[in-house]
Amino acid sequence: MTAQTLWPCHLPGAPLHGSRRPSCRCLAERTIDDWLSLHCVEHQIEPVCPAHPELNAHGRLRADWQLADGTYVEYAGRTNDDYVAKIRTKQQLALRTGIKLVVITPPDLADLSELLGSAHVPSAGGTTSL
């Protein structure tokens, strides 16, 4: 394997480095992280999701990113049952706690601007902060 090898998210592999993220677990996460950075969208990496007595009682659930407006962003690149169950838990957590959660799937990578949109992109010359 060379440093140039690109790992799809459904396969284990060496971490990739995004422009801000110390290590991304896959090329898709690096693509999303780079898009956020390129568009000056301030974001926190792997934030803890809100506590909930049933869905996140121990506070261990994390999203992939949290944007400055509080939106949580999750990349869902796998299809195995355990992984899908974890995504569904995060979706239920979002519904019950009132947070906004954007789940990005592999087809969404073709147009992140459509999904993440101008609502999260600061006006020219400015950045938002957490």
PDB file of C-alpha atoms in Angstrom:
ATOM      1  CA  MET A   1       0.000   0.000   0.000  1.00  0.00           C
ATOM      2  CA  THR A   2       1.247   3.456  -0.801  1.00  0.00           C
ATOM      3  CA  ALA A   3       0.202   6.756   0.708  1.00  0.00           C
ATOM      4  CA  GLN A   4      -1.723   7.360  -2.515  1.00  0.00           C
ATOM      5  CA  THR A   5      -4.031   4.384  -1.929  1.00  0.00           C
ATOM      6  CA  LEU A   6      -7.629   5.492  -1.484  1.00  0.00           C
ATOM      7  CA  TRP A   7      -9.734   3.411   0.866  1.00  0.00           C
ATOM      8  CA  PRO A   8     -13.490   3.177   0.415  1.00  0.00           C
ATOM      9  CA  CYS A   9     -15.379   3.581   3.692  1.00  0.00           C
ATOM     10  CA  HIS A  10     -16.602   0.027   3.806  1.00  0.00           C
ATOM     11  CA  LEU A  11     -13.071  -1.379   3.951  1.00  0.00           C
ATOM     12  CA  PRO A  12     -10.602  -1.018   6.812  1.00  0.00           C
ATOM     13  CA  GLY A  13      -7.490   0.900   6.028  1.00  0.00           C
ATOM     14  CA  ALA A  14      -4.946   3.490   6.939  1.00  0.00           C
ATOM     15  CA  PRO A  15      -6.254   6.897   7.923  1.00  0.00           C
ATOM     16  CA  LEU A  16      -6.268   9.662   5.352  1.00  0.00           C
ATOM     17  CA  HIS A  17      -5.473  13.241   6.189  1.00  0.00           C
ATOM     18  CA  GLY A  18      -7.889  16.034   5.306  1.00  0.00           C
ATOM     19  CA  SER A  19      -7.047  19.701   5.248  1.00  0.00           C
ATOM     20  CA  ARG A  20      -8.296  20.138   8.842  1.00  0.00           C
ATOM     21  CA  ARG A  21      -9.053  16.685  10.140  1.00  0.00           C
ATOM     22  CA  PRO A  22      -6.007  15.028  11.697  1.00  0.00           C
ATOM     23  CA  SER A  23      -7.115  11.730  10.215  1.00  0.00           C
ATOM     24  CA  CYS A  24     -10.154  10.766   8.216  1.00  0.00           C
ATOM     25  CA  ARG A  25     -11.244   7.168   8.263  1.00  0.00           C
ATOM     26  CA  CYS A  26     -11.938   7.124   4.525  1.00  0.00           C
ATOM     27  CA  LEU A  27     -11.747   9.121   1.320  1.00  0.00           C
ATOM     28  CA  ALA A  28     -15.411  10.136   1.588  1.00  0.00           C
ATOM     29  CA  GLU A  29     -14.878  11.699   5.025  1.00  0.00           C
ATOM     30  CA  ARG A  30     -11.823  13.502   3.712  1.00  0.00           C
ATOM     31  CA  THR A  31     -13.906  14.791   0.787  1.00  0.00           C
ATOM     32  CA  ILE A  32     -16.568  16.155   3.144  1.00  0.00           C
ATOM     33  CA  ASP A  33     -14.031  17.668   5.538  1.00  0.00           C
ATOM     34  CA  ASP A  34     -12.179  19.309   2.659  1.00  0.00           C
ATOM     35  CA  TRP A  35     -15.478  20.677   1.268  1.00  0.00           C
ATOM     36  CA  LEU A  36     -16.315  22.226   4.650  1.00  0.00           C
ATOM     37  CA  SER A  37     -12.858  23.791   4.911  1.00  0.00           C
ATOM     38  CA  LEU A  38     -12.824  25.008   1.296  1.00  0.00           C
ATOM     39  CA  HIS A  39     -16.166  26.753   1.849  1.00  0.00           C
ATOM     40  CA  CYS A  40     -15.015  28.280   5.168  1.00  0.00           C
ATOM     41  CA  VAL A  41     -17.634  26.353   7.122  1.00  0.00           C
ATOM     42  CA  GLU A  42     -16.388  26.251  10.693  1.00  0.00           C
ATOM     43  CA  HIS A  43     -16.781  22.752  12.052  1.00  0.00           C
ATOM     44  CA  GLN A  44     -15.853  20.644  15.014  1.00  0.00           C
ATOM     45  CA  ILE A  45     -14.571  17.143  14.370  1.00  0.00           C
ATOM     46  CA  GLU A  46     -16.195  14.166  16.095  1.00  0.00           C
ATOM     47  CA  PRO A  47     -18.331  16.091  18.601  1.00  0.00           C
ATOM     48  CA  VAL A  48     -20.163  14.233  21.332  1.00  0.00           C
ATOM     49  CA  CYS A  49     -23.877  13.912  20.585  1.00  0.00           C
ATOM     50  CA  PRO A  50     -26.380  15.202  23.165  1.00  0.00           C
ATOM     51  CA  ALA A  51     -27.097  12.972  26.141  1.00  0.00           C
ATOM     52  CA  HIS A  52     -30.376  11.070  26.239  1.00  0.00           C
ATOM     53  CA  PRO A  53     -31.465   8.554  28.903  1.00  0.00           C
ATOM     54  CA  GLU A  54     -32.221   5.825  26.350  1.00  0.00           C
ATOM     55  CA  LEU A  55     -30.332   6.659  23.168  1.00  0.00           C
ATOM     56  CA  ASN A  56     -27.081   8.119  24.538  1.00  0.00           C
ATOM     57  CA  ALA A  57     -27.153   7.439  28.265  1.00  0.00           C
ATOM     58  CA  HIS A  58     -23.369   7.240  28.622  1.00  0.00           C
ATOM     59  CA  GLY A  59     -22.596  10.109  26.235  1.00  0.00           C
ATOM     60  CA  ARG A  60     -20.460   7.972  23.945  1.00  0.00           C
ATOM     61  CA  LEU A  61     -22.194   8.635  20.626  1.00  0.00           C
ATOM     62  CA  ARG A  62     -20.296  10.977  18.350  1.00  0.00           C
ATOM     63  CA  ALA A  63     -21.133  12.527  15.020  1.00  0.00           C
ATOM     64  CA  ASP A  64     -18.514  13.057  12.345  1.00  0.00           C
ATOM     65  CA  TRP A  65     -18.848  16.857  12.466  1.00  0.00           C
ATOM     66  CA  GLN A  66     -20.780  19.655  14.138  1.00  0.00           C
ATOM     67  CA  LEU A  67     -21.221  22.920  12.267  1.00  0.00           C
ATOM     68  CA  ALA A  68     -21.170  26.342  13.902  1.00  0.00           C
ATOM     69  CA  ASP A  69     -24.977  26.563  13.809  1.00  0.00           C
ATOM     70  CA  GLY A  70     -25.240  23.357  15.855  1.00  0.00           C
ATOM     71  CA  THR A  71     -26.038  21.052  12.935  1.00  0.00           C
ATOM     72  CA  TYR A  72     -24.543  17.598  13.281  1.00  0.00           C
ATOM     73  CA  VAL A  73     -23.243  15.922  10.127  1.00  0.00           C
ATOM     74  CA  GLU A  74     -22.785  12.180   9.744  1.00  0.00           C
ATOM     75  CA  TYR A  75     -21.338  10.275   6.812  1.00  0.00           C
ATOM     76  CA  ALA A  76     -23.146   6.946   6.372  1.00  0.00           C
ATOM     77  CA  GLY A  77     -20.989   4.943   4.018  1.00  0.00           C
ATOM     78  CA  ARG A  78     -21.566   1.407   5.225  1.00  0.00           C
ATOM     79  CA  THR A  79     -24.556  -0.891   4.898  1.00  0.00           C
ATOM     80  CA  ASN A  80     -23.974  -3.606   7.504  1.00  0.00           C
ATOM     81  CA  ASP A  81     -26.728  -4.058  10.092  1.00  0.00           C
ATOM     82  CA  ASP A  82     -24.779  -2.783  13.119  1.00  0.00           C
ATOM     83  CA  TYR A  83     -23.714   0.362  11.300  1.00  0.00           C
ATOM     84  CA  VAL A  84     -27.212   1.092   9.981  1.00  0.00           C
ATOM     85  CA  ALA A  85     -28.590   0.598  13.511  1.00  0.00           C
ATOM     86  CA  LYS A  86     -26.120   3.171  14.851  1.00  0.00           C
ATOM     87  CA  ILE A  87     -27.174   5.699  12.190  1.00  0.00           C
ATOM     88  CA  ARG A  88     -30.840   5.080  13.039  1.00  0.00           C
ATOM     89  CA  THR A  89     -30.068   5.634  16.724  1.00  0.00           C
ATOM     90  CA  LYS A  90     -28.468   8.970  15.863  1.00  0.00           C
ATOM     91  CA  GLN A  91     -31.509   9.915  13.766  1.00  0.00           C
ATOM     92  CA  GLN A  92     -33.832   9.049  16.667  1.00  0.00           C
ATOM     93  CA  LEU A  93     -31.606  11.036  19.025  1.00  0.00           C
ATOM     94  CA  ALA A  94     -31.859  14.038  16.730  1.00  0.00           C
ATOM     95  CA  LEU A  95     -35.656  13.773  16.636  1.00  0.00           C
ATOM     96  CA  ARG A  96     -35.984  13.433  20.400  1.00  0.00           C
ATOM     97  CA  THR A  97     -33.517  16.167  21.328  1.00  0.00           C
ATOM     98  CA  GLY A  98     -34.448  18.629  18.597  1.00  0.00           C
ATOM     99  CA  ILE A  99     -31.031  18.825  17.004  1.00  0.00           C
ATOM    100  CA  LYS A 100     -30.528  19.009  13.265  1.00  0.00           C
ATOM    101  CA  LEU A 101     -28.726  16.011  11.786  1.00  0.00           C
ATOM    102  CA  VAL A 102     -27.619  15.810   8.167  1.00  0.00           C
ATOM    103  CA  VAL A 103     -26.801  12.271   7.050  1.00  0.00           C
ATOM    104  CA  ILE A 104     -24.639  12.114   3.945  1.00  0.00           C
ATOM    105  CA  THR A 105     -24.656   8.919   1.870  1.00  0.00           C
ATOM    106  CA  PRO A 106     -22.271   7.938  -0.948  1.00  0.00           C
ATOM    107  CA  PRO A 107     -24.530   9.307  -3.743  1.00  0.00           C
ATOM    108  CA  ASP A 108     -24.653  12.672  -1.899  1.00  0.00           C
ATOM    109  CA  LEU A 109     -20.907  13.145  -2.339  1.00  0.00           C
ATOM    110  CA  ALA A 110     -21.481  14.170  -5.956  1.00  0.00           C
ATOM    111  CA  ASP A 111     -23.101  17.425  -4.838  1.00  0.00           C
ATOM    112  CA  LEU A 112     -22.320  18.403  -1.268  1.00  0.00           C
ATOM    113  CA  SER A 113     -23.355  21.968  -2.072  1.00  0.00           C
ATOM    114  CA  GLU A 114     -26.915  20.762  -2.566  1.00  0.00           C
ATOM    115  CA  LEU A 115     -27.009  18.951   0.768  1.00  0.00           C
ATOM    116  CA  LEU A 116     -24.934  21.258   2.946  1.00  0.00           C
ATOM    117  CA  GLY A 117     -25.924  24.304   0.950  1.00  0.00           C
ATOM    118  CA  SER A 118     -25.561  28.001   1.397  1.00  0.00           C
ATOM    119  CA  ALA A 119     -27.218  27.930   4.819  1.00  0.00           C
ATOM    120  CA  HIS A 120     -23.901  26.780   6.257  1.00  0.00           C
ATOM    121  CA  VAL A 121     -21.543  28.715   3.992  1.00  0.00           C
ATOM    122  CA  PRO A 122     -20.624  32.137   5.393  1.00  0.00           C
ATOM    123  CA  SER A 123     -20.790  35.209   3.201  1.00  0.00           C
ATOM    124  CA  ALA A 124     -17.701  36.097   1.199  1.00  0.00           C
ATOM    125  CA  GLY A 125     -14.725  36.956   3.337  1.00  0.00           C
ATOM    126  CA  GLY A 126     -16.238  35.821   6.623  1.00  0.00           C
ATOM    127  CA  THR A 127     -16.146  32.715   8.690  1.00  0.00           C
ATOM    128  CA  THR A 128     -18.319  31.483  11.475  1.00  0.00           C
ATOM    129  CA  SER A 129     -17.004  30.052  14.694  1.00  0.00           C
ATOM    130  CA  LEU A 130     -18.111  27.518  17.245  1.00  0.00           C
TER     131      LEU A 130
END
